[in-house]
Tab-separated table of C-alpha atoms and ligand atoms in Angstrom:
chain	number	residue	atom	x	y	z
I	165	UNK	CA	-4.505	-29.330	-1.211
I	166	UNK	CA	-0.960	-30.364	-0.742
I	167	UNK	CA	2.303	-27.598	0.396
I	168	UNK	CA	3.807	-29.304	-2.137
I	169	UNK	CA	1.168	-28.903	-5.527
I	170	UNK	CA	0.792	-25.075	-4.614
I	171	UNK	CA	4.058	-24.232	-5.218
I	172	UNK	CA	4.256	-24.998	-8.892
I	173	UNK	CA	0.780	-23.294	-9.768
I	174	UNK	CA	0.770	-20.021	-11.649
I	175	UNK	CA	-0.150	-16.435	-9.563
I	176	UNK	CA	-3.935	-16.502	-10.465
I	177	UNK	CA	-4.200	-20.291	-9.038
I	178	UNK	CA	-2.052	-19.790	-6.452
I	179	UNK	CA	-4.425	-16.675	-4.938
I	180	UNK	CA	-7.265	-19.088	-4.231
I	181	UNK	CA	-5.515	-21.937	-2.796
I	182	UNK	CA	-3.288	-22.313	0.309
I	183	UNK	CA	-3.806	-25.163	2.941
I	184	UNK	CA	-3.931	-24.317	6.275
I	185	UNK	CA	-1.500	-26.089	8.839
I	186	UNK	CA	-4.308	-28.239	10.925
I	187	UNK	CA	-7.813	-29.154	9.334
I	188	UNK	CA	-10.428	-27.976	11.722
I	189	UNK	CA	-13.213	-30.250	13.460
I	190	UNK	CA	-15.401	-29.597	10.820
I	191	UNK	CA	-13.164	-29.632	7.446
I	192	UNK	CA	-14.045	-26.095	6.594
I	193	UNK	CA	-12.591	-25.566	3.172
I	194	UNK	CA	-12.321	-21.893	4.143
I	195	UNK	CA	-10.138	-20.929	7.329
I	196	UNK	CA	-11.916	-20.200	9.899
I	197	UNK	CA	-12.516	-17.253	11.570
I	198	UNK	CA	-10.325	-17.832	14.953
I	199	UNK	CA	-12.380	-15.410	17.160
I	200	UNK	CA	-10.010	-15.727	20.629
I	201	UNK	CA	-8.245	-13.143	22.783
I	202	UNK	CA	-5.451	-16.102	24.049
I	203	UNK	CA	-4.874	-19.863	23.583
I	204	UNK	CA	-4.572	-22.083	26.402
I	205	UNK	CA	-2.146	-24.745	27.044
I	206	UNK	CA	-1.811	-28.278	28.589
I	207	UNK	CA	1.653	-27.266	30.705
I	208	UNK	CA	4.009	-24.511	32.149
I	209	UNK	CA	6.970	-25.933	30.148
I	210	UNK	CA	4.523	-25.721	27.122
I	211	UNK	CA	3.392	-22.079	27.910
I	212	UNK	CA	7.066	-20.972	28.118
I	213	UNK	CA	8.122	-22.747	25.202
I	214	UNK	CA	5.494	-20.685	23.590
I	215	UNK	CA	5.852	-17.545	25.032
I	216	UNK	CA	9.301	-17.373	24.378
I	217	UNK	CA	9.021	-17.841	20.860
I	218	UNK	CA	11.151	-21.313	20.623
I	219	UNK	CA	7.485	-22.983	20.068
I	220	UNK	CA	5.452	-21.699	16.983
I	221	UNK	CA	1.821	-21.897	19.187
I	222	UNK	CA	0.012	-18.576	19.549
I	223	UNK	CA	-0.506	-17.430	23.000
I	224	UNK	CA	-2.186	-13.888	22.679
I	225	UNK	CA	-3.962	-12.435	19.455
I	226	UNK	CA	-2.365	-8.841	19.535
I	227	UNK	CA	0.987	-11.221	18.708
I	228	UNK	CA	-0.377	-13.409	16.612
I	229	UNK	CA	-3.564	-15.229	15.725
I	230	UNK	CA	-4.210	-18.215	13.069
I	231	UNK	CA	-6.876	-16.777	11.110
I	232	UNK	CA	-4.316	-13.543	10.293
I	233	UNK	CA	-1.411	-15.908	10.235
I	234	UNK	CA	-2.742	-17.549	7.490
I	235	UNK	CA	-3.963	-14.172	5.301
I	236	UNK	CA	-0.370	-13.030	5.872
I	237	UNK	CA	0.887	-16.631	4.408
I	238	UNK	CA	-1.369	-16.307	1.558
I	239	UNK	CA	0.275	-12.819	0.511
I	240	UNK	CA	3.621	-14.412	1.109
I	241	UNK	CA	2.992	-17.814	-1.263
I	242	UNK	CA	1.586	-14.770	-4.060
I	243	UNK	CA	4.329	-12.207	-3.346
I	244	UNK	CA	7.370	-14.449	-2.383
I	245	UNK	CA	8.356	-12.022	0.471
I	246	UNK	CA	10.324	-13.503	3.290
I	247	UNK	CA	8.239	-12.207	5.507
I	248	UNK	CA	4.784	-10.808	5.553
I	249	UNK	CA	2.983	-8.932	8.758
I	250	UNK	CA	-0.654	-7.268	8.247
I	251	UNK	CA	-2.290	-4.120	10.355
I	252	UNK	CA	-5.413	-2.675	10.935
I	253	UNK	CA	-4.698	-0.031	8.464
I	254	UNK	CA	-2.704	0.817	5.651
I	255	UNK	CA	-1.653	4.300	7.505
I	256	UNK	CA	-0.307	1.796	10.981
I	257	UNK	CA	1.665	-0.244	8.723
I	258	UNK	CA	3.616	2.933	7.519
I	259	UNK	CA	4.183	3.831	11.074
I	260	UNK	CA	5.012	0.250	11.816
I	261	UNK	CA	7.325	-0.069	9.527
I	262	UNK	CA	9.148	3.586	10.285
I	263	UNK	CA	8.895	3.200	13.227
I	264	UNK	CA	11.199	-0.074	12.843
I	265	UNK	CA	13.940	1.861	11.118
I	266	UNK	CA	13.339	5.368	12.549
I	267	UNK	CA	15.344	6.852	15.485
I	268	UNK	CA	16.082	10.273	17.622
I	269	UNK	CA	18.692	12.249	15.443
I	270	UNK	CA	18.060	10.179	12.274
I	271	UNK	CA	16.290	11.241	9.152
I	272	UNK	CA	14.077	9.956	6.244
I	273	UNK	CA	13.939	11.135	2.225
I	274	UNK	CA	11.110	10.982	0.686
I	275	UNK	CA	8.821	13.067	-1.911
I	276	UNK	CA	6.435	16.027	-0.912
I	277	UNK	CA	3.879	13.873	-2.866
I	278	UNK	CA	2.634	11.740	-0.822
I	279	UNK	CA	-0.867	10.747	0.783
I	280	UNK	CA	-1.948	12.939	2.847
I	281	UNK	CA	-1.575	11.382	6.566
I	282	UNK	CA	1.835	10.135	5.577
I	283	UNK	CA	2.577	13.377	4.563
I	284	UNK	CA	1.366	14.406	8.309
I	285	UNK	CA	3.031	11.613	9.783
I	286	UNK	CA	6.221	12.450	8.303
I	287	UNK	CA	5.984	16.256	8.608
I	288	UNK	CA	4.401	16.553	12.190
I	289	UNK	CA	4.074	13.358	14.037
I	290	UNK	CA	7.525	12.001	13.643
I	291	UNK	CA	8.985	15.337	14.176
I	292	UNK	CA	8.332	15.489	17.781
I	293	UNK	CA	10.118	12.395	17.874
I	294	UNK	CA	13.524	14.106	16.953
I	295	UNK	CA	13.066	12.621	13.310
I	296	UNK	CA	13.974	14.764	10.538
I	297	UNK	CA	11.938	14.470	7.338
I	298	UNK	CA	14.015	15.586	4.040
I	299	UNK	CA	11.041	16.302	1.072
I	300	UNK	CA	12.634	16.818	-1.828
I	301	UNK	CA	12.487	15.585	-5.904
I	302	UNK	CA	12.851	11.544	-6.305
I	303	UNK	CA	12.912	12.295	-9.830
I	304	UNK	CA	16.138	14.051	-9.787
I	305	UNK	CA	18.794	11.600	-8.465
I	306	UNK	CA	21.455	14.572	-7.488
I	307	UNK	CA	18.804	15.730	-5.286
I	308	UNK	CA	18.555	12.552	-3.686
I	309	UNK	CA	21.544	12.500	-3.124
I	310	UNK	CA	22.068	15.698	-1.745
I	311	UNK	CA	19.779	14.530	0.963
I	312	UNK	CA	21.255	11.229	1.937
I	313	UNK	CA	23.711	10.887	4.766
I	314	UNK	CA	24.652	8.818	7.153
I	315	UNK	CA	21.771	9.107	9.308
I	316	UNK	CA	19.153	8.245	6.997
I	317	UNK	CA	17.295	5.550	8.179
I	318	UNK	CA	15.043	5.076	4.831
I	319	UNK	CA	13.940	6.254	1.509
I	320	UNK	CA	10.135	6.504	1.421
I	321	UNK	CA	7.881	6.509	-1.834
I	322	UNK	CA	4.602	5.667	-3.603
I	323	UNK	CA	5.222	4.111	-6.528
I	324	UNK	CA	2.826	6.490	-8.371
I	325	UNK	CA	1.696	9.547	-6.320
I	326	UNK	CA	-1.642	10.599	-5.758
I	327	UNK	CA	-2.996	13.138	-6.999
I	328	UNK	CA	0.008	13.887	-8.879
I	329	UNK	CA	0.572	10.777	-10.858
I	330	UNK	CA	4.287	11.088	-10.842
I	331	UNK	CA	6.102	8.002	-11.172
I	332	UNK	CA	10.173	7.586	-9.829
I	333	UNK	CA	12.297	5.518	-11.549
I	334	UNK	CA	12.614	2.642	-8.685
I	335	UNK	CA	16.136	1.277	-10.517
I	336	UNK	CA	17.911	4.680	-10.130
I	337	UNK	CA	16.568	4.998	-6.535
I	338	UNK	CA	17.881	1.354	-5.742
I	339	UNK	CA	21.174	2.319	-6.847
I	340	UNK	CA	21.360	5.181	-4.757
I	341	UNK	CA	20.013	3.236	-1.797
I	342	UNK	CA	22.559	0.323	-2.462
I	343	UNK	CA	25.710	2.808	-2.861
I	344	UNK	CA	24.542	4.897	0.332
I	345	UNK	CA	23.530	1.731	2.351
I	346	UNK	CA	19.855	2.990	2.969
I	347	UNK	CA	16.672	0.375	2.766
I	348	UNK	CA	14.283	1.586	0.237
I	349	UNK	CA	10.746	1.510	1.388
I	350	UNK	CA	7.887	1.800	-1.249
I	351	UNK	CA	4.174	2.304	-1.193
I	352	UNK	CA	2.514	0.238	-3.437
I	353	UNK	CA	-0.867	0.464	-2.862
I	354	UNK	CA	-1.745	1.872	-6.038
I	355	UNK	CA	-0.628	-1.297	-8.472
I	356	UNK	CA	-1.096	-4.302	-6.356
I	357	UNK	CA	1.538	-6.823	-6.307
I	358	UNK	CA	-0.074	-9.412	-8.745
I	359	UNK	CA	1.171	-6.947	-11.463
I	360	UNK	CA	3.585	-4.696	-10.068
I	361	UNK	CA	6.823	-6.962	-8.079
I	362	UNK	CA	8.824	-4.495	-5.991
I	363	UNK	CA	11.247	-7.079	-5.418
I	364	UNK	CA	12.231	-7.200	-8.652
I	365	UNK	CA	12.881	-2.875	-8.582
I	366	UNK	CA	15.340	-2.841	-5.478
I	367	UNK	CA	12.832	-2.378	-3.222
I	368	UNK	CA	13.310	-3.388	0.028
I	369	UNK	CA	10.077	-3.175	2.120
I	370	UNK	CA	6.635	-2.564	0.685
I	371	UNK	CA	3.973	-1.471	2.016
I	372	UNK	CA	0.395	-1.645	1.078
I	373	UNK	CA	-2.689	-0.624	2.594
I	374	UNK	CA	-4.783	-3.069	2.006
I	375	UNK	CA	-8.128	-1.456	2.410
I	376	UNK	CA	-7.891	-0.644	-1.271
I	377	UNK	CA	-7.408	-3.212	-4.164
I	378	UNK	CA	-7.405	-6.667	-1.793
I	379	UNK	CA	-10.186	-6.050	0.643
I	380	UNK	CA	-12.453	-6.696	-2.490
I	381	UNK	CA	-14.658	-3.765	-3.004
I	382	UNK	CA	-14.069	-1.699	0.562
I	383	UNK	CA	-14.941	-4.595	3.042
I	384	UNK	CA	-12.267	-3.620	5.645
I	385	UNK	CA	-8.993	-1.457	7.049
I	386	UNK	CA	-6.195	-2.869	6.675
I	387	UNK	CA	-2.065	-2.777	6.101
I	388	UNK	CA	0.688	-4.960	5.087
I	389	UNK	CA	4.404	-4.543	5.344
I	390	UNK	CA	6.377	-7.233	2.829
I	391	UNK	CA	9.793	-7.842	3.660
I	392	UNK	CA	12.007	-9.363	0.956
I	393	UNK	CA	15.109	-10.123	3.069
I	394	UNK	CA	17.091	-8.012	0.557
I	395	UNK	CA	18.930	-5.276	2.900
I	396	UNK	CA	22.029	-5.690	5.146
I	397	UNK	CA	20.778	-4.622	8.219
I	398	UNK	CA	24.229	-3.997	9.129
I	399	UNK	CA	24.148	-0.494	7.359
I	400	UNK	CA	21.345	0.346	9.915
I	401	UNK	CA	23.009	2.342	12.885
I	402	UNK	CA	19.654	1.304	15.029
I	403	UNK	CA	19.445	-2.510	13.417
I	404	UNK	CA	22.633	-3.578	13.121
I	405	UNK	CA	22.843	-5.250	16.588
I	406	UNK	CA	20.101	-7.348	15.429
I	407	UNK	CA	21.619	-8.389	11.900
I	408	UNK	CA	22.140	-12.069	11.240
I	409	UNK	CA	19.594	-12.619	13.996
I	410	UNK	CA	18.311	-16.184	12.316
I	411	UNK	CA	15.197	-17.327	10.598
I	412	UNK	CA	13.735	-13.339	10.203
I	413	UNK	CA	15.952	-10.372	8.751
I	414	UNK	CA	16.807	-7.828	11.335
I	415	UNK	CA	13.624	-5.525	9.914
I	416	UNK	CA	10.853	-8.287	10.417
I	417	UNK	CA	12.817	-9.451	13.909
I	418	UNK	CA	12.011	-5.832	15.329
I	419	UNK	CA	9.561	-5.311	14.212
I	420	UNK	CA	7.724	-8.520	14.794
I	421	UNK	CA	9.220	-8.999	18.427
I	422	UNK	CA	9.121	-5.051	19.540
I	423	UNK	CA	7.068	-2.546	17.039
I	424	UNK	CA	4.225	-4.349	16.121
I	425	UNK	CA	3.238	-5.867	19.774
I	426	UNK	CA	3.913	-2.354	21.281
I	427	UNK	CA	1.626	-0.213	19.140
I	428	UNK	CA	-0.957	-2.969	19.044
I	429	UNK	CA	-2.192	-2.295	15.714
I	430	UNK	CA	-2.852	-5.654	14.549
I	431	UNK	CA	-5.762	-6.705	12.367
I	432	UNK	CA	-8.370	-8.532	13.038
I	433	UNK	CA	-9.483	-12.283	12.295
I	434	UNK	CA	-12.653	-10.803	10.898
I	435	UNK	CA	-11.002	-8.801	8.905
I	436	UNK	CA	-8.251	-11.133	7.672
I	437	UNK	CA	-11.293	-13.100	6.727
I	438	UNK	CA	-12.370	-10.503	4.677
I	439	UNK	CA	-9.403	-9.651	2.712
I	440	UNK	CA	-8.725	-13.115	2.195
I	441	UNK	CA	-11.673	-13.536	0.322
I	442	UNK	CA	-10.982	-10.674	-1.025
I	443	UNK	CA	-7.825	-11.167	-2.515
I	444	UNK	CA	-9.081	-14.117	-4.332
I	445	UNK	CA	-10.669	-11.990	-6.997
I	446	UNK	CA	-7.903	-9.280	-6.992
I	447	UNK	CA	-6.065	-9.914	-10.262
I	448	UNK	CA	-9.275	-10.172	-12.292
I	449	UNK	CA	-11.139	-7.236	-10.390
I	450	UNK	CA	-7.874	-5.363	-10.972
I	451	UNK	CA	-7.722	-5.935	-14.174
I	452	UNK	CA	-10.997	-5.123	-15.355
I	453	UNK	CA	-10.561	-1.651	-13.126
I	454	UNK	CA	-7.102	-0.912	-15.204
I	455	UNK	CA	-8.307	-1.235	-18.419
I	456	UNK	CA	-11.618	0.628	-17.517
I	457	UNK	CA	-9.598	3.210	-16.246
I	458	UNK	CA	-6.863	3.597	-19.335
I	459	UNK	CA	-10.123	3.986	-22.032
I	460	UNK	CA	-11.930	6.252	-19.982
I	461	UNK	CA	-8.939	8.767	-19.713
I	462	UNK	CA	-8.232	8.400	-23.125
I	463	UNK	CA	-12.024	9.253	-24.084
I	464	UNK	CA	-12.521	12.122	-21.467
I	465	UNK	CA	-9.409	13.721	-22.805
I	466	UNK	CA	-11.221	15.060	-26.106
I	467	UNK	CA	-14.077	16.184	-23.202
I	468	UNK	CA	-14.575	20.487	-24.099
I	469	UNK	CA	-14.344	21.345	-20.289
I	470	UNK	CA	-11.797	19.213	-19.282
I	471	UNK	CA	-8.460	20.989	-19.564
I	472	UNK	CA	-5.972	17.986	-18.957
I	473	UNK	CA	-6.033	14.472	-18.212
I	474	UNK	CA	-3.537	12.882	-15.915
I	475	UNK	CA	-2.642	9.114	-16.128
I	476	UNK	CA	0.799	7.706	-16.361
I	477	UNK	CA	-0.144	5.060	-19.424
I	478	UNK	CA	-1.422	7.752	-21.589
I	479	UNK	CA	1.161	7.716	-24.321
I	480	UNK	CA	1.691	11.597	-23.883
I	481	UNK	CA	2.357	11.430	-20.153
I	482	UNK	CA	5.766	12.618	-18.873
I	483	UNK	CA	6.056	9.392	-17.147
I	484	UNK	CA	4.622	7.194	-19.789
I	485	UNK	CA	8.402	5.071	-20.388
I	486	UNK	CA	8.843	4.184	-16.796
I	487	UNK	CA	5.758	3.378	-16.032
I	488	UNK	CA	5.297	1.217	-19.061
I	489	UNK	CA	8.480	-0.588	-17.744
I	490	UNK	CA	7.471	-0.620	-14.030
I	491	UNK	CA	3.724	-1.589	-14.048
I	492	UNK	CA	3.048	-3.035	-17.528
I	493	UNK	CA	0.042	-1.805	-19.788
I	494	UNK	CA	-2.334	-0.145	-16.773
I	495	UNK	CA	-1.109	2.111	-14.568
I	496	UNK	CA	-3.321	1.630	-11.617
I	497	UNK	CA	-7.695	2.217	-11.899
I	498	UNK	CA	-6.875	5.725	-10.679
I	499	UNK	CA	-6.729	9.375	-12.637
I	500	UNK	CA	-7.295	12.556	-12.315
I	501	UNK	CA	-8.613	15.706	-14.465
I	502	UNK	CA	-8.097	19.273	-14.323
I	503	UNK	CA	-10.913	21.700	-14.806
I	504	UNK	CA	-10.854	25.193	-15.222
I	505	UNK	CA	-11.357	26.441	-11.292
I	506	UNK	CA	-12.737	25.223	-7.428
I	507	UNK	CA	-15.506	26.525	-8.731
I	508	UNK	CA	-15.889	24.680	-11.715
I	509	UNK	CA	-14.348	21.129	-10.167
I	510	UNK	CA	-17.156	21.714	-6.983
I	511	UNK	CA	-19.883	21.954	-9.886
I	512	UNK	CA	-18.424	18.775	-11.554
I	513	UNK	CA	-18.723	17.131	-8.116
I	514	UNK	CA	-22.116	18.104	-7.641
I	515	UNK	CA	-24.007	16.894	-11.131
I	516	UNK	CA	-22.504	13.366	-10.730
I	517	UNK	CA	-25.262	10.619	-10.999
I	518	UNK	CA	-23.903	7.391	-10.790
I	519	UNK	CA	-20.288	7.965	-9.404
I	520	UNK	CA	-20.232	8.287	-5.894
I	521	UNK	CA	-18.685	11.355	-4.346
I	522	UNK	CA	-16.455	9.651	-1.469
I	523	UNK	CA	-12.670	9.359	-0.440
I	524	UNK	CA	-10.612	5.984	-0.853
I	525	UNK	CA	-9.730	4.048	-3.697
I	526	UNK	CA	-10.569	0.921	-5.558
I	527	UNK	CA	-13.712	0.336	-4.466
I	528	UNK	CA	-16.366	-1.777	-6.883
I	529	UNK	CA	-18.064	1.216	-7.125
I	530	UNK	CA	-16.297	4.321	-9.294
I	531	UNK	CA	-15.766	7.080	-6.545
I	532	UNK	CA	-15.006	11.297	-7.606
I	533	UNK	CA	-13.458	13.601	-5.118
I	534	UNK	CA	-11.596	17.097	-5.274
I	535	UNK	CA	-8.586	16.400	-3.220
I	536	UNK	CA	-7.581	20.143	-2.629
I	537	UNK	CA	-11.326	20.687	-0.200
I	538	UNK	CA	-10.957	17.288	1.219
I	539	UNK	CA	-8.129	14.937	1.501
I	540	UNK	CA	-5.770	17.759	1.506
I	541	UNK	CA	-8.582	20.411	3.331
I	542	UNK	CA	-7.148	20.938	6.423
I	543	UNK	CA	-3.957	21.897	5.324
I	544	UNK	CA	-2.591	25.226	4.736
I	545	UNK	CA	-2.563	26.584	0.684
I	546	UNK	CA	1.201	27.347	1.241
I	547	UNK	CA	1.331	23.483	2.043
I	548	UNK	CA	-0.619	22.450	-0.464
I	549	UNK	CA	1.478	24.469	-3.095
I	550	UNK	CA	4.611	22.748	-1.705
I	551	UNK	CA	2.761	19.464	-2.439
I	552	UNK	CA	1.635	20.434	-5.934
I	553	UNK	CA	-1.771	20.056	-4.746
I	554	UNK	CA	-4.560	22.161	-7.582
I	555	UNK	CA	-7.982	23.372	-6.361
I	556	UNK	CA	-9.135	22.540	-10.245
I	557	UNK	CA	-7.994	18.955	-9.852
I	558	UNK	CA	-10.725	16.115	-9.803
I	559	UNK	CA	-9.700	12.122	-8.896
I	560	UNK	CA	-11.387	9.557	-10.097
I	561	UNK	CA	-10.644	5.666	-8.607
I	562	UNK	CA	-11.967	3.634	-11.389
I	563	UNK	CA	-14.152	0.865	-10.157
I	564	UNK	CA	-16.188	-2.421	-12.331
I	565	UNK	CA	-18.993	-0.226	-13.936
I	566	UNK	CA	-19.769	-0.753	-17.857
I	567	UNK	CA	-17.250	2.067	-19.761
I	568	UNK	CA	-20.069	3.506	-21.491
I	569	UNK	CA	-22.191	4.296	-17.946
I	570	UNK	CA	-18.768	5.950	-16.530
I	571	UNK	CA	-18.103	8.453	-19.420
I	572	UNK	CA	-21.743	9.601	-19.740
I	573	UNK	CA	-21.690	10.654	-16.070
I	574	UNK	CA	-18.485	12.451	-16.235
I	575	UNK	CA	-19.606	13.913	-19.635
I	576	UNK	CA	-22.927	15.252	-18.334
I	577	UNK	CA	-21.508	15.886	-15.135
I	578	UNK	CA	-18.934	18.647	-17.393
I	579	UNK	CA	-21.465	20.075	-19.846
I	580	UNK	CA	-23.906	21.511	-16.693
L	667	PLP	C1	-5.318	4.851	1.479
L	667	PLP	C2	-3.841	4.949	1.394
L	667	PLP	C3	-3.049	4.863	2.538
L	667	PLP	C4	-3.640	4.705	3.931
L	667	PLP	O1	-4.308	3.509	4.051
L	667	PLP	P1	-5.483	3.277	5.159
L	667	PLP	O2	-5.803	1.849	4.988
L	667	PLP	O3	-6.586	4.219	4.814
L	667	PLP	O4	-4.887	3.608	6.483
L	667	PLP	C5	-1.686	4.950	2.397
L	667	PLP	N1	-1.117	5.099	1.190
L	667	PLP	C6	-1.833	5.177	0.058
L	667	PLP	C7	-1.161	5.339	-1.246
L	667	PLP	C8	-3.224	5.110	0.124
L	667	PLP	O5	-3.951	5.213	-0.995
């Protein structure tokens, strides 16, 4: 397939297809899996050429290798980001890409609601560091405010918060990010960007962990940072000296250059391999998930043990209008369900028979978990207060089972 026939095909067409830059020995219509450490070359003028970026030829796979280059150019032909750079994890690319913006003395805003090692990251990692984290209410723009000054490096968010469901309003956070001259960095894993386009909501980096939705049914780890060339780096007290640096934003020059060789947390060929494959059947897998997801909550609600129901596009959901406007009909395959105590949720837990008691998210399979004894178990209750985290709350990640199989489970699963 021709550059030039891709880039008029719609999003769905466009995941599947994507030349690579040189046809292997065999004409493998898949890319293939570039299992090497280093590349060698013919000449020293050649090898420096290379090495000093002014030649595009990979010399080292912790820098760069073809098999990744090539998932990362697939993301970029679906997601029009200027630049896209995958990790061995969801939870390195968040570091990556703090770590690109973060410095000694400087701060970051985000929300209390946030996955649970970011939350740690933020609270107790980057700490140490002599980087302040400000938690506070995204919902309530004078509190954002409040918080901004001119040593914030970033605003942090997920776009919907787990397990809280609560969804910002991206368009008043851009504004205050634009007026204050702070990058706004978003989370998206939770609505992946064949439905939801940050770009279009003023955000400014995304980051996914790709693990989830596009490794196609829990294959692989892995991250992604998307950088749509829409900040002046010049606001940046530690990027500024690299602004209007050439082909790459200031951002994606650090980081690519510095952050990302220096905490060698690349991914894999093998797993780009994965994830590629994987992301050809995101939009329909994601889709089928979604809508799963948005009739089960609605038929669980009238459930006699189940005390609330928590899922952005029910109608009755406090966030219902903006995320109808953010992330179209579905608001992720994800909810969650209150019951009335530990004691009651552990039960739940228990009974299930065909959904799988296990962490992550958007697997094939439908997965149950109590977040407040697991994902959130090692921290204090104080902590978990502050985080709006409920010992009676159950999440669900929605996966490709029949409707009918998922709300019998759930329903027997309550009535024990
Ligand atoms: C799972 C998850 C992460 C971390 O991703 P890993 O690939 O497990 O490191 C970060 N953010 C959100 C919203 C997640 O669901």
């Amino acid at each position: 397939m021709e550059k030039e026939n891709v880039d008029c095909l719609s999003n769905e067409t466009k995941l599947l297809h994507e030349p690579y830059r040189a046809r292997d020995a065999y004409n493998s219509l898949n890319m293939p899996i570039y299992h090497a450490v280093a590349y060698e070359f013919e000449t020293a003028e050649q090898m420096e050429l290379a090495f000093t970026g002014k030649s595009p030829e990979h010399v080292y796979s912790r820098i760069s290798n073809p098999t990744v280059q090539y998932f990362e150019q697939r993301v970029k032909t679906v997601t029009n980001a200027s630049e896209v750079m995958s990790f061995n994890s969801g939870m390195a690319a968040i570091v990556n890409a703090i770590m690109t913006v973060a410095y000694n003395g400087g701060n970051i805003v985000t929300s209390p609601h946030l996955f649970g090692n970011t939350y740690s990251f933020f609270a107790f990692t980057l700490k140490d560091f002599g980087v302040e984290t400000r938690f506070c209410d995204l919902t309530k723009p004078d509190e954002v405010k409040a918080n901004i000054d001119k040593n914030t490096c970033a605003l942090f968010l997920e776009i919907i918060t787990n397990p809280q469901m609560e969804v910002a309003d991206l368009c008043v956070l851009s504004d205050i990010c634009k007026a204050h001259g702070v990058p706004l960095i978003a989370d998206t894993t939770i609505v992946p960007f064949t439905v939801f386009h940050a770009d279009d909501f003023g955000v400014n980096i995304e980051v996914v962990s790709s693990t989830k939705y596009i490794s196609g049914g829990a294959t692989s780890l892995g991250g992604l940072i998307l950088d749509y060339d829409s900040f002046d780096w010049l606001h940046s007290k530690k990027l500024q000296y690299l602004a209007n640096h050439g082909k790459l934003s200031a951002f994606s020059a650090k980081l690519r250059m510095e952050i990302y060789r220096n905490f060698g947390a690349c991914m894999t060929p093998q797993v780009a391999h994965m994830q590629t494959t994987g992301m050809e059947t995101l939009a329909i897998r994601y889709e089928r998930a979604a809508e799963t997801c948005k009739k089960l909550a609605e038929k669980i609600t009238a459930l006699p043990n189940i005390s609330s129901v928590n899922y952005p596009s029910l109608p009755n959901h406090p966030y219902y209008a903006v995320s109808l406007r953010q992330f179209g009909e579905y608001a992720g395959a994800m909810f969650t369900f209150d019951l009335a105590s530990r004691e009651a949720a552990f039960r739940f837990i228990n009974n299930l028979k065909l959904i799988r008691r296990a962490t992550n998210l958007f697997d094939n399979k439908t997965l149950a978990i109590h977040p407040a004894s697991t994902i959130f178990g090692t921290f204090t209750e104080q902590t978990r207060k502050s985080m709006d985290i409920s010992q009676n709350t159950i999440r669900i990640s929605v996966g490709l089972e029949s409707i009918d199989d998922l709300y019998n489970d759930i329903k027997q699963a309550t009535e024990k």
